[in-house]
Coordinates of C-alpha atoms in Angstrom, one line a residue:
Chain A
M1 CA -12.3 -142.9 -6.5
F2 CA -9.7 -144.5 -9.0
V3 CA -8.9 -143.8 -12.2
S4 CA -6.8 -141.6 -14.0
E5 CA -6.4 -137.8 -14.3
T6 CA -8.2 -137.5 -18.1
L7 CA -11.7 -138.7 -16.1
M8 CA -11.2 -136.9 -12.1
E9 CA -12.7 -133.2 -15.1
P10 CA -15.6 -135.5 -16.3
L11 CA -16.6 -137.4 -13.5
D12 CA -16.8 -134.1 -10.9
E13 CA -19.6 -132.4 -14.4
L14 CA -20.8 -135.4 -14.1
R15 CA -21.2 -135.6 -10.4
Q16 CA -21.9 -131.9 -10.1
A17 CA -25.1 -132.1 -13.3
Y18 CA -26.5 -135.4 -11.4
E19 CA -26.5 -132.9 -7.8
K20 CA -28.1 -130.5 -9.8
F21 CA -30.9 -132.5 -11.5
M22 CA -31.9 -134.6 -8.7
V23 CA -33.7 -132.1 -6.9
D24 CA -34.5 -130.6 -9.8
E25 CA -38.4 -130.9 -10.2
A26 CA -38.7 -130.4 -14.1
F27 CA -36.4 -133.4 -14.3
L28 CA -38.1 -135.3 -11.9
A29 CA -41.3 -135.0 -13.0
E30 CA -40.0 -136.0 -16.8
L31 CA -38.1 -139.5 -15.0
D32 CA -41.8 -139.8 -13.2
R33 CA -43.7 -140.1 -16.2
D34 CA -41.3 -142.0 -18.1
L35 CA -41.3 -144.5 -14.7
A36 CA -45.1 -144.8 -14.7
D37 CA -45.7 -144.4 -19.2
Y38 CA -42.7 -146.0 -20.6
V39 CA -41.8 -148.9 -17.8
G40 CA -44.3 -149.6 -17.2
R41 CA -44.2 -148.6 -13.5
P42 CA -45.6 -149.6 -9.9
S43 CA -44.5 -152.5 -10.5
P44 CA -47.0 -155.5 -8.5
L45 CA -45.6 -156.6 -4.5
Y46 CA -46.6 -159.8 -5.3
H47 CA -47.3 -162.8 -2.4
A48 CA -46.5 -166.2 -4.4
Q49 CA -48.8 -168.2 -1.1
R50 CA -47.9 -171.4 -3.3
L51 CA -44.2 -171.3 -3.2
S52 CA -44.8 -170.2 0.6
Q53 CA -45.9 -173.2 0.8
E54 CA -43.2 -175.0 -1.0
A55 CA -40.7 -173.2 0.8
G56 CA -43.0 -174.3 3.9
G57 CA -42.0 -170.8 6.8
A58 CA -42.4 -167.4 6.1
Q59 CA -44.7 -165.9 3.6
I60 CA -42.6 -164.7 0.3
F61 CA -44.0 -161.7 -1.3
L62 CA -41.9 -160.8 -5.0
K63 CA -41.4 -157.5 -6.4
R64 CA -42.2 -158.1 -9.9
E65 CA -39.4 -156.3 -11.7
D66 CA -39.0 -158.9 -14.2
L67 CA -42.8 -156.5 -15.6
N68 CA -40.9 -153.9 -16.3
H69 CA -40.3 -153.0 -20.0
T70 CA -37.0 -155.1 -21.0
G71 CA -37.7 -157.2 -18.9
A72 CA -35.6 -156.6 -15.1
H73 CA -35.0 -153.5 -13.3
K74 CA -31.9 -152.7 -15.2
I75 CA -34.1 -150.0 -17.2
N76 CA -35.3 -148.2 -14.2
N77 CA -31.6 -146.3 -14.4
T78 CA -31.0 -146.8 -18.2
I79 CA -33.5 -144.0 -19.0
G80 CA -32.5 -141.9 -15.7
Q81 CA -29.2 -141.7 -17.1
A82 CA -30.0 -141.4 -20.2
L83 CA -32.4 -138.4 -19.3
L84 CA -29.8 -136.9 -18.2
A85 CA -27.5 -137.5 -20.5
R86 CA -30.0 -135.5 -22.5
R87 CA -29.8 -133.0 -20.0
M88 CA -26.0 -132.1 -20.1
G89 CA -26.1 -131.8 -24.4
K90 CA -24.2 -135.7 -24.6
T91 CA -25.9 -136.6 -27.7
R92 CA -23.9 -139.9 -27.6
I93 CA -24.7 -142.8 -25.3
I94 CA -22.0 -145.7 -24.0
A95 CA -22.4 -149.0 -22.3
E96 CA -21.2 -151.7 -21.2
T97 CA -23.1 -155.3 -20.7
G98 CA -22.4 -158.7 -20.0
A99 CA -25.2 -160.9 -20.5
G100 CA -27.4 -158.2 -22.7
Q101 CA -29.7 -156.6 -20.1
H102 CA -27.9 -153.6 -19.5
G103 CA -27.3 -153.6 -23.3
V104 CA -30.4 -153.7 -24.0
A105 CA -31.9 -151.5 -21.5
T106 CA -29.5 -149.1 -22.8
A107 CA -30.4 -149.8 -26.3
T108 CA -33.9 -149.0 -26.4
V109 CA -34.1 -145.7 -24.5
A110 CA -31.1 -144.8 -26.7
A111 CA -33.8 -145.3 -29.8
R112 CA -36.8 -143.5 -27.6
L113 CA -34.0 -140.1 -26.8
G114 CA -32.7 -140.6 -30.6
L115 CA -29.3 -140.8 -29.4
E116 CA -26.2 -142.9 -31.4
C117 CA -26.0 -146.2 -29.0
V118 CA -22.4 -148.2 -28.5
V119 CA -22.7 -151.0 -26.3
Y120 CA -19.1 -153.1 -25.7
M121 CA -19.5 -156.3 -24.8
G122 CA -17.2 -159.2 -23.9
E123 CA -16.6 -161.6 -26.8
V124 CA -17.4 -164.5 -24.8
D125 CA -20.8 -163.5 -23.7
I126 CA -21.7 -161.9 -27.2
A127 CA -21.2 -165.9 -28.6
R128 CA -23.6 -167.5 -25.0
Q129 CA -26.1 -164.1 -26.0
E130 CA -26.9 -164.2 -30.0
A131 CA -30.7 -163.2 -28.9
N132 CA -29.6 -159.8 -26.9
V133 CA -27.4 -158.6 -29.1
Y134 CA -29.6 -158.7 -32.4
R135 CA -31.9 -156.8 -29.8
M136 CA -29.4 -154.1 -29.4
R137 CA -29.1 -153.9 -32.6
M138 CA -32.0 -154.1 -33.8
L139 CA -33.3 -151.0 -31.4
G140 CA -30.5 -149.4 -33.6
A141 CA -27.3 -149.8 -30.9
S142 CA -23.5 -150.7 -32.6
V143 CA -22.6 -153.8 -30.6
V144 CA -18.5 -153.6 -30.0
S145 CA -16.8 -157.3 -29.4
V146 CA -14.2 -157.1 -27.1
T147 CA -11.5 -159.9 -27.2
S148 CA -9.1 -157.9 -24.4
G149 CA -8.5 -160.1 -21.1
S150 CA -11.2 -162.6 -20.3
R151 CA -13.4 -161.5 -23.1
T152 CA -16.5 -160.9 -20.6
L153 CA -18.5 -158.5 -18.3
K154 CA -14.8 -156.5 -16.8
D155 CA -13.7 -156.1 -19.8
A156 CA -16.2 -154.5 -21.6
L157 CA -16.2 -151.8 -18.5
N158 CA -12.2 -151.1 -19.1
E159 CA -13.5 -150.8 -23.0
A160 CA -16.3 -148.1 -22.2
M161 CA -14.1 -146.3 -19.9
R162 CA -11.8 -146.3 -22.6
D163 CA -14.4 -144.9 -25.2
W164 CA -15.7 -142.1 -22.0
V165 CA -11.5 -141.5 -21.7
T166 CA -11.1 -140.9 -25.7
N167 CA -14.4 -139.5 -26.3
V168 CA -15.5 -137.7 -23.6
D169 CA -16.2 -134.2 -24.5
D170 CA -19.8 -135.5 -26.8
T171 CA -20.2 -138.8 -24.6
F172 CA -22.0 -140.0 -22.1
Y173 CA -21.3 -142.9 -20.5
I174 CA -23.7 -145.7 -19.0
I175 CA -23.2 -148.3 -16.4
G176 CA -25.6 -150.3 -15.8
T177 CA -24.4 -151.5 -11.9
V178 CA -23.8 -149.7 -9.0
A179 CA -20.2 -150.0 -9.8
G180 CA -17.5 -147.3 -11.2
P181 CA -16.0 -144.2 -9.8
H182 CA -18.2 -141.2 -8.0
P183 CA -20.5 -140.7 -8.7
Y184 CA -21.8 -143.5 -10.8
P185 CA -21.9 -146.0 -7.2
A186 CA -24.3 -143.1 -6.1
M187 CA -26.0 -141.9 -8.7
V188 CA -27.5 -145.3 -10.5
R189 CA -28.5 -146.2 -6.4
D190 CA -30.2 -143.6 -6.6
F191 CA -32.4 -144.7 -9.5
Q192 CA -32.8 -148.1 -8.4
T193 CA -34.6 -147.0 -4.8
V194 CA -37.3 -146.3 -7.3
I195 CA -37.7 -150.2 -5.9
G196 CA -37.6 -150.5 -2.7
R197 CA -39.5 -147.1 -1.9
E198 CA -42.9 -149.0 -3.5
S199 CA -42.0 -152.2 -2.3
R200 CA -42.5 -151.1 1.1
E201 CA -45.4 -148.9 0.5
Q202 CA -46.9 -152.0 -1.4
I203 CA -45.8 -154.3 1.7
L204 CA -47.9 -151.5 4.2
R205 CA -51.3 -151.2 2.2
Q206 CA -50.9 -155.6 1.9
A207 CA -50.0 -156.8 4.9
G208 CA -50.2 -153.5 7.3
R209 CA -46.5 -153.9 8.2
L210 CA -42.8 -153.7 7.3
P211 CA -41.2 -157.4 6.2
D212 CA -39.3 -159.5 8.7
A213 CA -36.6 -159.9 6.1
L214 CA -35.8 -158.4 2.3
V215 CA -33.2 -161.0 -0.5
A216 CA -32.1 -159.8 -3.2
C217 CA -29.7 -161.0 -5.7
V218 CA -26.0 -159.7 -5.5
G219 CA -23.7 -159.5 -8.9
G220 CA -22.7 -155.7 -8.6
G221 CA -25.9 -154.8 -6.1
S222 CA -27.8 -152.6 -8.7
N223 CA -30.8 -154.7 -7.8
A224 CA -30.5 -155.9 -4.6
I225 CA -29.7 -151.9 -2.8
G226 CA -32.7 -150.2 -5.4
L227 CA -34.1 -152.7 -2.7
F228 CA -33.0 -152.5 0.4
H229 CA -31.1 -148.8 0.7
P230 CA -35.0 -147.2 1.5
F231 CA -34.7 -150.1 4.5
L232 CA -31.7 -149.3 6.4
N233 CA -33.2 -147.0 8.6
D234 CA -36.2 -150.2 9.0
T235 CA -33.7 -151.8 12.1
E236 CA -36.0 -154.3 12.6
V237 CA -35.5 -155.7 8.5
A238 CA -33.1 -158.2 8.2
I239 CA -31.5 -157.3 5.1
Y240 CA -30.0 -161.0 2.8
G241 CA -27.6 -159.7 -0.2
V242 CA -26.9 -164.0 -2.3
E243 CA -24.0 -163.7 -4.2
A244 CA -23.8 -166.6 -6.9
A245 CA -22.4 -169.4 -5.9
G246 CA -20.9 -170.8 -8.4
E247 CA -19.5 -174.1 -8.6
G248 CA -19.2 -174.0 -5.0
L249 CA -17.2 -171.4 -2.9
E250 CA -14.5 -174.5 -1.9
S251 CA -14.2 -174.5 -5.7
G252 CA -13.4 -171.3 -6.5
R253 CA -15.4 -171.2 -9.5
H254 CA -17.6 -168.2 -8.2
A255 CA -18.4 -164.9 -8.3
A256 CA -19.3 -164.2 -4.7
P257 CA -16.4 -161.1 -4.2
L258 CA -18.3 -160.4 -0.6
C259 CA -17.7 -163.2 0.0
A260 CA -15.1 -165.0 -0.6
G261 CA -12.9 -162.1 -2.1
K262 CA -10.7 -159.5 -0.6
S263 CA -10.7 -155.3 -0.6
G264 CA -9.1 -153.8 -3.4
V265 CA -9.3 -151.9 -6.1
L266 CA -10.7 -151.9 -9.5
H267 CA -12.9 -149.9 -11.8
G268 CA -13.0 -146.4 -9.7
N269 CA -13.8 -147.8 -6.4
R270 CA -12.3 -149.6 -3.5
T271 CA -14.6 -152.9 -2.8
Y272 CA -14.7 -156.8 -2.5
L273 CA -12.8 -157.7 -5.4
M274 CA -12.0 -161.9 -6.7
Q275 CA -8.4 -161.8 -6.8
D276 CA -4.9 -163.4 -6.5
E277 CA -2.3 -163.5 -4.3
D278 CA -0.4 -160.7 -7.0
G279 CA -3.6 -158.8 -7.1
Q280 CA -5.0 -159.9 -10.6
I281 CA -8.7 -160.2 -11.1
I282 CA -9.8 -163.0 -11.6
E283 CA -12.1 -165.2 -14.2
T284 CA -14.9 -165.3 -12.4
H285 CA -17.6 -168.6 -12.7
S286 CA -22.0 -168.1 -12.2
V287 CA -24.3 -169.8 -14.7
S288 CA -26.3 -166.2 -15.0
A289 CA -24.3 -164.4 -17.2
G290 CA -24.8 -160.9 -14.3
L291 CA -24.0 -162.0 -12.3
D292 CA -20.5 -163.0 -13.6
Y293 CA -18.8 -160.0 -12.3
P294 CA -15.4 -159.8 -10.2
G295 CA -16.5 -156.8 -7.9
V296 CA -19.7 -155.6 -6.1
G297 CA -20.7 -152.3 -5.4
P298 CA -18.8 -149.7 -2.5
E299 CA -22.1 -149.6 -0.8
H300 CA -22.3 -153.3 -0.3
A301 CA -19.1 -153.8 1.1
W302 CA -20.1 -151.2 3.4
L303 CA -23.3 -152.8 4.7
R304 CA -21.1 -155.8 4.5
E305 CA -18.5 -154.0 6.9
S306 CA -21.3 -151.9 9.7
G307 CA -22.7 -155.4 10.3
R308 CA -26.3 -154.2 8.8
A309 CA -26.8 -156.4 5.8
S310 CA -25.5 -160.2 5.0
Y311 CA -24.3 -161.7 2.2
V312 CA -24.5 -165.4 1.2
A313 CA -24.1 -167.0 -1.7
A314 CA -25.8 -170.1 -4.1
T315 CA -24.5 -172.3 -6.0
D316 CA -25.7 -172.4 -9.8
E317 CA -27.0 -175.4 -9.0
E318 CA -29.5 -174.5 -6.1
A319 CA -30.4 -170.8 -8.2
L320 CA -31.7 -174.1 -11.2
A321 CA -34.1 -175.7 -8.4
A322 CA -35.1 -172.2 -7.4
F323 CA -36.2 -171.3 -10.9
H324 CA -38.3 -174.6 -12.0
T325 CA -39.4 -173.8 -8.0
L326 CA -41.0 -170.6 -9.2
T327 CA -41.9 -171.7 -12.2
R328 CA -43.9 -174.7 -11.6
S329 CA -45.2 -173.1 -8.5
E330 CA -45.9 -169.8 -9.4
G331 CA -46.2 -170.1 -12.8
I332 CA -43.1 -167.0 -13.1
I333 CA -40.3 -168.0 -15.4
P334 CA -37.7 -166.1 -13.2
A335 CA -34.1 -164.9 -14.4
L336 CA -30.9 -166.5 -13.7
E337 CA -29.7 -163.9 -11.4
S338 CA -33.1 -163.6 -9.2
S339 CA -33.7 -167.8 -9.0
H340 CA -30.3 -167.2 -6.5
A341 CA -31.8 -164.9 -4.3
I342 CA -35.6 -167.0 -4.7
S343 CA -33.0 -170.3 -3.5
Y344 CA -32.1 -168.5 -0.1
A345 CA -35.5 -166.6 0.1
M346 CA -36.5 -170.7 0.0
K347 CA -34.0 -171.6 2.7
L348 CA -34.9 -168.0 5.2
A349 CA -38.5 -168.9 4.6
A350 CA -38.4 -172.4 5.8
Q351 CA -36.6 -171.7 9.6
M352 CA -39.0 -169.4 10.2
D353 CA -43.1 -169.0 11.1
P354 CA -45.3 -168.2 9.0
E355 CA -47.0 -165.3 10.1
K356 CA -43.0 -164.1 9.0
I357 CA -42.5 -162.1 6.1
I358 CA -40.0 -162.3 3.6
L359 CA -39.4 -159.5 0.7
V360 CA -38.3 -160.6 -2.5
N361 CA -37.0 -158.4 -5.0
L362 CA -37.5 -160.7 -9.3
S363 CA -34.9 -158.6 -10.0
G364 CA -35.8 -159.8 -13.9
R365 CA -37.7 -162.7 -15.9
G366 CA -36.1 -165.3 -17.3
D367 CA -37.0 -165.3 -21.6
K368 CA -33.1 -164.7 -21.4
D369 CA -32.5 -167.9 -19.5
M370 CA -34.4 -169.9 -22.2
H371 CA -31.4 -171.2 -24.0
T372 CA -28.7 -171.7 -20.9
V373 CA -31.4 -173.8 -18.9
A374 CA -32.6 -175.7 -22.0
A375 CA -28.6 -176.4 -23.0
L376 CA -28.4 -177.5 -18.9
E377 CA -30.8 -180.6 -19.2
G378 CA -29.4 -181.2 -22.6
I379 CA -31.7 -179.9 -24.5
A380 CA -31.6 -177.9 -28.2
L381 CA -34.0 -174.9 -28.6
Chain B
M1 CA 15.5 -133.4 -4.3
S2 CA 15.3 -137.0 -4.9
R3 CA 18.1 -139.0 -7.6
I4 CA 15.5 -138.6 -10.6
E5 CA 14.8 -135.0 -10.1
G6 CA 18.7 -134.5 -10.0
H7 CA 19.6 -136.3 -12.9
L8 CA 16.7 -134.9 -15.3
K9 CA 18.3 -130.8 -14.1
A10 CA 21.7 -132.0 -15.1
L11 CA 19.9 -133.6 -18.7
A12 CA 18.6 -130.3 -18.6
A13 CA 22.1 -128.8 -17.6
R14 CA 23.4 -130.2 -20.6
N15 CA 20.8 -128.8 -22.7
R16 CA 20.4 -132.6 -23.4
V17 CA 16.3 -133.2 -22.5
A18 CA 15.4 -137.3 -21.6
L19 CA 14.6 -139.5 -23.4
V20 CA 12.3 -142.6 -21.5
P21 CA 11.4 -145.5 -23.1
F22 CA 8.1 -147.7 -21.3
V23 CA 7.6 -151.3 -21.8
T24 CA 6.1 -153.6 -19.4
A25 CA 8.4 -155.9 -17.3
G26 CA 8.0 -160.0 -18.2
D27 CA 7.0 -158.8 -22.5
P28 CA 7.6 -160.8 -23.7
N29 CA 8.7 -163.0 -21.5
P30 CA 10.7 -162.1 -18.0
D31 CA 14.1 -163.1 -19.0
M32 CA 14.5 -160.3 -21.7
T33 CA 13.2 -157.5 -19.7
V34 CA 17.1 -157.2 -17.4
P35 CA 18.8 -157.6 -21.1
L36 CA 16.3 -154.8 -22.5
M37 CA 16.8 -152.6 -20.5
H38 CA 20.6 -152.7 -20.3
G39 CA 19.8 -152.3 -24.5
M40 CA 18.0 -148.9 -24.6
V41 CA 19.7 -147.0 -21.6
A42 CA 22.6 -148.2 -24.8
A43 CA 20.7 -146.5 -27.0
G44 CA 20.4 -143.2 -26.0
A45 CA 17.6 -143.9 -22.3
D46 CA 18.0 -141.5 -19.4
M47 CA 15.3 -142.8 -17.4
I48 CA 13.0 -146.4 -18.3
E49 CA 9.3 -146.4 -17.1
L50 CA 8.7 -150.4 -16.1
G51 CA 5.1 -151.4 -16.6
V52 CA 4.2 -153.1 -13.7
P53 CA 1.2 -156.0 -15.6
F54 CA -1.8 -156.0 -14.9
S55 CA -5.3 -158.2 -16.1
D56 CA -7.3 -154.9 -16.2
P57 CA -5.4 -151.9 -17.5
M58 CA -7.6 -149.5 -18.1
A59 CA -6.3 -146.2 -19.4
D60 CA -4.0 -148.3 -22.3
G61 CA -4.5 -149.1 -25.5
P62 CA -4.7 -152.4 -26.9
V63 CA -0.4 -152.6 -27.4
I64 CA 0.0 -152.0 -24.1
Q65 CA -3.1 -154.1 -23.0
R66 CA -1.5 -157.3 -24.7
A67 CA 2.2 -156.6 -23.4
S68 CA -0.1 -156.9 -20.6
E69 CA -1.6 -160.2 -21.0
R70 CA 2.3 -161.9 -22.7
A71 CA 3.9 -160.9 -19.2
L72 CA 1.0 -162.5 -17.2
Q73 CA 1.0 -165.5 -19.7
H74 CA 4.2 -166.0 -18.0
H75 CA 2.8 -165.1 -14.0
T76 CA 4.8 -161.6 -14.4
S77 CA 3.9 -160.7 -10.6
L78 CA 4.9 -157.3 -8.7
R79 CA 7.9 -159.6 -7.4
D80 CA 8.8 -160.8 -9.7
V81 CA 9.1 -156.8 -11.5
L82 CA 11.4 -155.6 -8.9
G83 CA 13.9 -158.4 -8.9
M84 CA 14.1 -157.5 -12.3
V85 CA 14.8 -154.2 -11.2
G86 CA 17.4 -155.4 -8.7
R87 CA 18.6 -157.5 -11.6
F88 CA 19.3 -154.5 -13.5
R89 CA 21.1 -152.6 -11.2
E90 CA 23.9 -155.6 -10.8
K91 CA 24.6 -153.5 -13.9
D92 CA 23.8 -150.2 -13.9
P93 CA 23.4 -148.7 -11.0
V94 CA 22.9 -145.0 -12.4
T95 CA 19.7 -144.9 -14.8
P96 CA 16.5 -144.0 -12.6
V97 CA 13.8 -146.5 -12.9
I98 CA 9.8 -145.8 -12.7
L99 CA 7.6 -148.6 -12.0
M100 CA 4.3 -147.2 -14.1
G101 CA 1.1 -149.4 -13.3
Y102 CA -2.7 -149.3 -11.8
L103 CA -3.3 -149.2 -7.9
N104 CA -4.9 -153.3 -7.0
P105 CA -0.9 -155.0 -6.9
V106 CA 0.5 -152.7 -5.2
E107 CA -2.5 -153.0 -2.4
A108 CA -2.6 -156.4 -2.6
M109 CA 1.1 -156.0 -1.6
G110 CA 0.5 -153.5 0.7
Y111 CA 2.4 -150.4 0.8
E112 CA 4.7 -150.4 3.3
R113 CA 6.5 -153.4 2.1
F114 CA 6.0 -152.6 -1.4
S115 CA 7.8 -149.3 -0.5
R116 CA 10.7 -151.4 1.4
E117 CA 11.4 -153.8 -1.3
A118 CA 10.7 -151.5 -4.3
A119 CA 13.5 -148.9 -2.6
E120 CA 15.9 -152.1 -1.9
A121 CA 15.5 -153.8 -5.7
G122 CA 16.5 -149.7 -6.4
V123 CA 13.1 -148.5 -8.2
D124 CA 13.1 -144.5 -8.1
G125 CA 9.8 -143.8 -8.6
L126 CA 5.6 -145.5 -9.1
L127 CA 3.0 -144.0 -11.2
T128 CA 0.1 -145.6 -10.4
V129 CA -2.1 -143.9 -13.0
D130 CA -5.7 -145.1 -11.4
L131 CA -4.8 -143.2 -8.3
P132 CA -5.4 -139.3 -8.1
P133 CA -3.7 -137.8 -5.3
E134 CA -7.2 -137.3 -3.9
E135 CA -6.9 -140.9 -2.8
A136 CA -3.4 -141.2 -2.1
D137 CA -2.3 -139.6 0.6
D138 CA -1.3 -143.1 3.3
L139 CA 0.8 -144.6 -0.9
V140 CA 2.5 -141.1 -0.8
G141 CA 3.7 -141.0 2.7
A142 CA 5.0 -144.5 2.2
L143 CA 7.3 -143.6 -0.7
K144 CA 8.3 -140.4 0.8
Q145 CA 9.8 -142.6 3.6
R146 CA 12.3 -144.8 1.0
A147 CA 12.2 -142.1 -0.8
L148 CA 11.2 -143.1 -4.3
D149 CA 9.0 -140.2 -6.1
P150 CA 6.0 -140.4 -6.3
I151 CA 4.9 -139.3 -10.5
F152 CA 1.3 -138.3 -11.2
L153 CA -0.5 -137.4 -14.4
L154 CA -1.5 -134.2 -15.3
A155 CA -4.0 -134.4 -19.1
P156 CA -6.0 -131.7 -21.3
T157 CA -8.7 -132.2 -19.1
S158 CA -7.2 -130.9 -15.8
T159 CA -8.1 -127.1 -14.4
G160 CA -4.8 -124.8 -13.3
K161 CA -6.6 -125.4 -9.7
R162 CA -5.7 -129.5 -10.8
I163 CA -2.4 -129.1 -11.3
E164 CA -1.7 -127.2 -8.7
R165 CA -2.4 -129.6 -6.3
I166 CA -1.4 -132.3 -8.3
C167 CA 2.3 -131.0 -8.3
E168 CA 3.2 -130.1 -4.7
T169 CA 2.3 -134.1 -4.2
A170 CA 4.4 -135.0 -7.2
S171 CA 7.7 -135.1 -7.1
G172 CA 10.7 -136.6 -9.4
Y173 CA 8.4 -135.3 -12.7
V174 CA 4.7 -135.2 -13.6
Y175 CA 3.7 -136.8 -16.8
Y176 CA 1.7 -134.9 -19.0
V177 CA -0.5 -136.9 -20.9
S178 CA -0.9 -135.4 -24.1
V179 CA -4.1 -136.7 -25.8
K180 CA -7.7 -136.9 -24.1
G181 CA -7.7 -140.9 -24.6
I182 CA -5.7 -143.9 -24.7
T183 CA -2.1 -145.1 -24.5
G184 CA -1.0 -145.4 -28.2
S185 CA -3.8 -143.2 -29.4
A186 CA -4.3 -141.3 -32.1
N187 CA -1.6 -137.8 -33.4
L188 CA -0.4 -135.4 -31.1
A189 CA -2.2 -132.1 -32.1
I190 CA 1.3 -130.2 -30.7
G191 CA 0.0 -126.5 -30.6
E192 CA -2.2 -127.4 -27.9
V193 CA 0.1 -129.9 -26.3
T194 CA 2.5 -126.3 -26.5
R195 CA 0.0 -124.6 -24.8
K196 CA -1.0 -126.9 -22.4
V197 CA 2.8 -127.7 -21.1
E198 CA 4.1 -124.1 -21.0
A199 CA 0.6 -123.5 -18.6
I200 CA 1.8 -126.8 -16.2
R201 CA 5.3 -124.6 -16.2
A202 CA 3.6 -121.2 -15.1
L203 CA 2.9 -123.7 -11.6
T204 CA 5.4 -125.9 -11.6
G205 CA 9.1 -125.7 -11.2
L206 CA 9.1 -130.0 -11.6
P207 CA 9.7 -130.9 -13.9
V208 CA 7.3 -132.1 -17.4
G209 CA 7.1 -135.4 -19.4
V210 CA 5.3 -135.4 -22.2
G211 CA 3.7 -139.0 -23.5
F212 CA 1.0 -140.1 -25.6
G213 CA 1.4 -140.6 -28.9
I214 CA 5.2 -139.9 -29.7
K215 CA 5.8 -142.8 -32.0
D216 CA 8.5 -141.7 -34.3
P217 CA 11.9 -139.6 -34.7
Q218 CA 9.5 -136.4 -35.4
S219 CA 6.9 -136.6 -32.9
A220 CA 9.8 -137.2 -30.7
Q221 CA 11.9 -133.9 -32.1
A222 CA 8.6 -132.2 -31.5
I223 CA 7.7 -132.4 -28.0
A224 CA 11.6 -132.3 -27.4
R225 CA 11.4 -128.7 -28.1
I226 CA 8.8 -128.6 -25.7
S227 CA 8.9 -130.9 -22.6
D228 CA 12.0 -132.2 -20.1
A229 CA 11.3 -135.7 -21.4
V230 CA 9.8 -137.4 -23.8
I231 CA 8.1 -140.8 -22.7
V232 CA 7.4 -143.3 -25.3
G233 CA 6.0 -146.3 -25.3
S234 CA 3.4 -148.0 -27.8
A235 CA 5.6 -147.6 -30.2
L236 CA 8.2 -149.9 -29.5
I237 CA 6.1 -152.4 -28.0
R238 CA 4.6 -152.9 -31.4
R239 CA 8.4 -153.2 -32.3
I240 CA 8.1 -156.3 -30.0
E241 CA 4.9 -157.5 -30.6
E242 CA 6.0 -158.0 -34.6
R243 CA 9.3 -159.9 -33.4
L244 CA 7.6 -162.5 -30.6
E245 CA 8.8 -165.1 -33.6
T246 CA 12.1 -164.2 -33.4
P247 CA 12.7 -162.9 -30.3
E248 CA 16.5 -162.3 -30.8
T249 CA 16.2 -159.5 -33.4
I250 CA 13.4 -156.9 -30.2
V251 CA 16.3 -156.2 -28.1
P252 CA 18.7 -154.3 -31.5
A253 CA 15.0 -153.8 -32.8
V254 CA 13.6 -151.6 -29.8
A255 CA 16.8 -150.0 -29.3
E256 CA 17.2 -148.2 -33.5
L257 CA 14.1 -146.9 -33.0
L258 CA 15.4 -144.6 -29.4
A259 CA 18.4 -144.0 -31.4
G260 CA 16.4 -142.6 -34.4
M261 CA 14.2 -140.5 -31.5
R262 CA 17.9 -139.7 -29.2
S263 CA 19.4 -137.9 -32.7
A264 CA 16.0 -136.1 -33.5
M265 CA 16.8 -134.9 -29.8
D266 CA 19.5 -133.6 -30.2
S267 CA 19.8 -132.0 -33.4
I268 CA 17.4 -129.4 -31.8

């Protein structure tokens, strides 16, 4: 891990607590109960027949993480980390957020557990996501505007790290994606693998066999690793992660480090990054704020290098088209992040026979994106 | 013994504690860095920590972050920083220069190439704040081949075991971060710092520098009583930042603060 010396011991303390409680039956029972009664799990696996017809090939199944409490997969992780924080005796929770989904999911669990909560958010994102800022404040969180650097998600993460290094005695930092220093990538993955474990059981029950392919969008990559991980040993299942190609990979304005970045070190881990030739991190672009991150979880870098998973990209335009297609064909409004996965799944389905199965993680719902989509169509809400 | 360690031990033999200013290369603009370095030496600096600007300085407070941003507005790259050290060396072959920054720019250049070019430019050591010794084997190997010192941080949270481990890998000196937090943080708890520095000294013969939270002659003097080197950064950069409209006053203002610290340290 790549952090300053002050954080080495606190990270070790966190690792020990995480290793202890992930095999602690009482902790796991509490987590399962919350996932069922508070989050609403298991989330359904839905055979999207009209979407499959529209794509004209393989059958598309959607894992409905959009139906979770707070509207996305993010809460699977914040519940787990907040329960861990309480077991460790920490009284103050901090988090970074880009679009605000992780911030809302953190503020939600902090409210439920009665913990103080501070969320760091880039000034640019605060302006783009006013409704989520208001939601977090209603939930009792303080939202701190981050004005350094590009004033977006990566800078919010920097600022949360600075808070943590200063207040490490009573504070637990809930990272929202599979990035950051160890044990975060492993811990966030473990809390998100409930997606893949449920999906595997559900598809076996509904279709009587494993899917031919998995598709999920990848920003930092937490929803994707959560789906992929329980299938890694099922070598007959192809795995596709979909990054944000923004205005196109060749335009340079994108957020696709696995497709078009190079290896480096940021936020405590070595992974693929969007960076210039001097090693400075460059600004990313995507229509979906949740994919607007210059790095990617190190396990995705490893899956790419080992060849177990393939990483592709969908442009803003393709994601928006998929957003509308799913909305009109199934009555499901997806998050713009998840729309990247839908877009690629439809493309892939078209090249496959109708008896083949593609399982897509519908990681979040699109309510939060109404303003963005309306504005792109020239409509003021 | 490396040039840095030799230099620090020679100072110690004269009962002089090293004064080590930190400034970010390229702040407020690339042309000012070399004159600023010479001005700081003239005011009593014994070594210089030169910050390599980075887009995501996670361990730094707002003052040094803004310095990095100003330097990056001028596209100050690691190669440019090495060029500045080379020009500084034309007139000052003696004062050790340590580059301080984050790993990614060094990695982007390549460890071998960085070490070769840094040594040629006259750099003496490198401190990458986000590289703990556990991950540092390759870089330390490349640095040592060119007789560059790998400098590491010790923190209030470092256990005895970690201190031993870090001091085995480090050479030149070790840098004790006096507060839990970021650069430019709140006040020093001198009693706690003293106890920790004593604990460090019991575990290593390396010179111990102390930084974070030293902002005026009084705090410099207090730290000088217990350490081999007093490192000051944000307080100097604040002086730079206050004078962006009148850049000609920057070198004298920085020199004035350093001279005040120097005389407070020398009057112990």
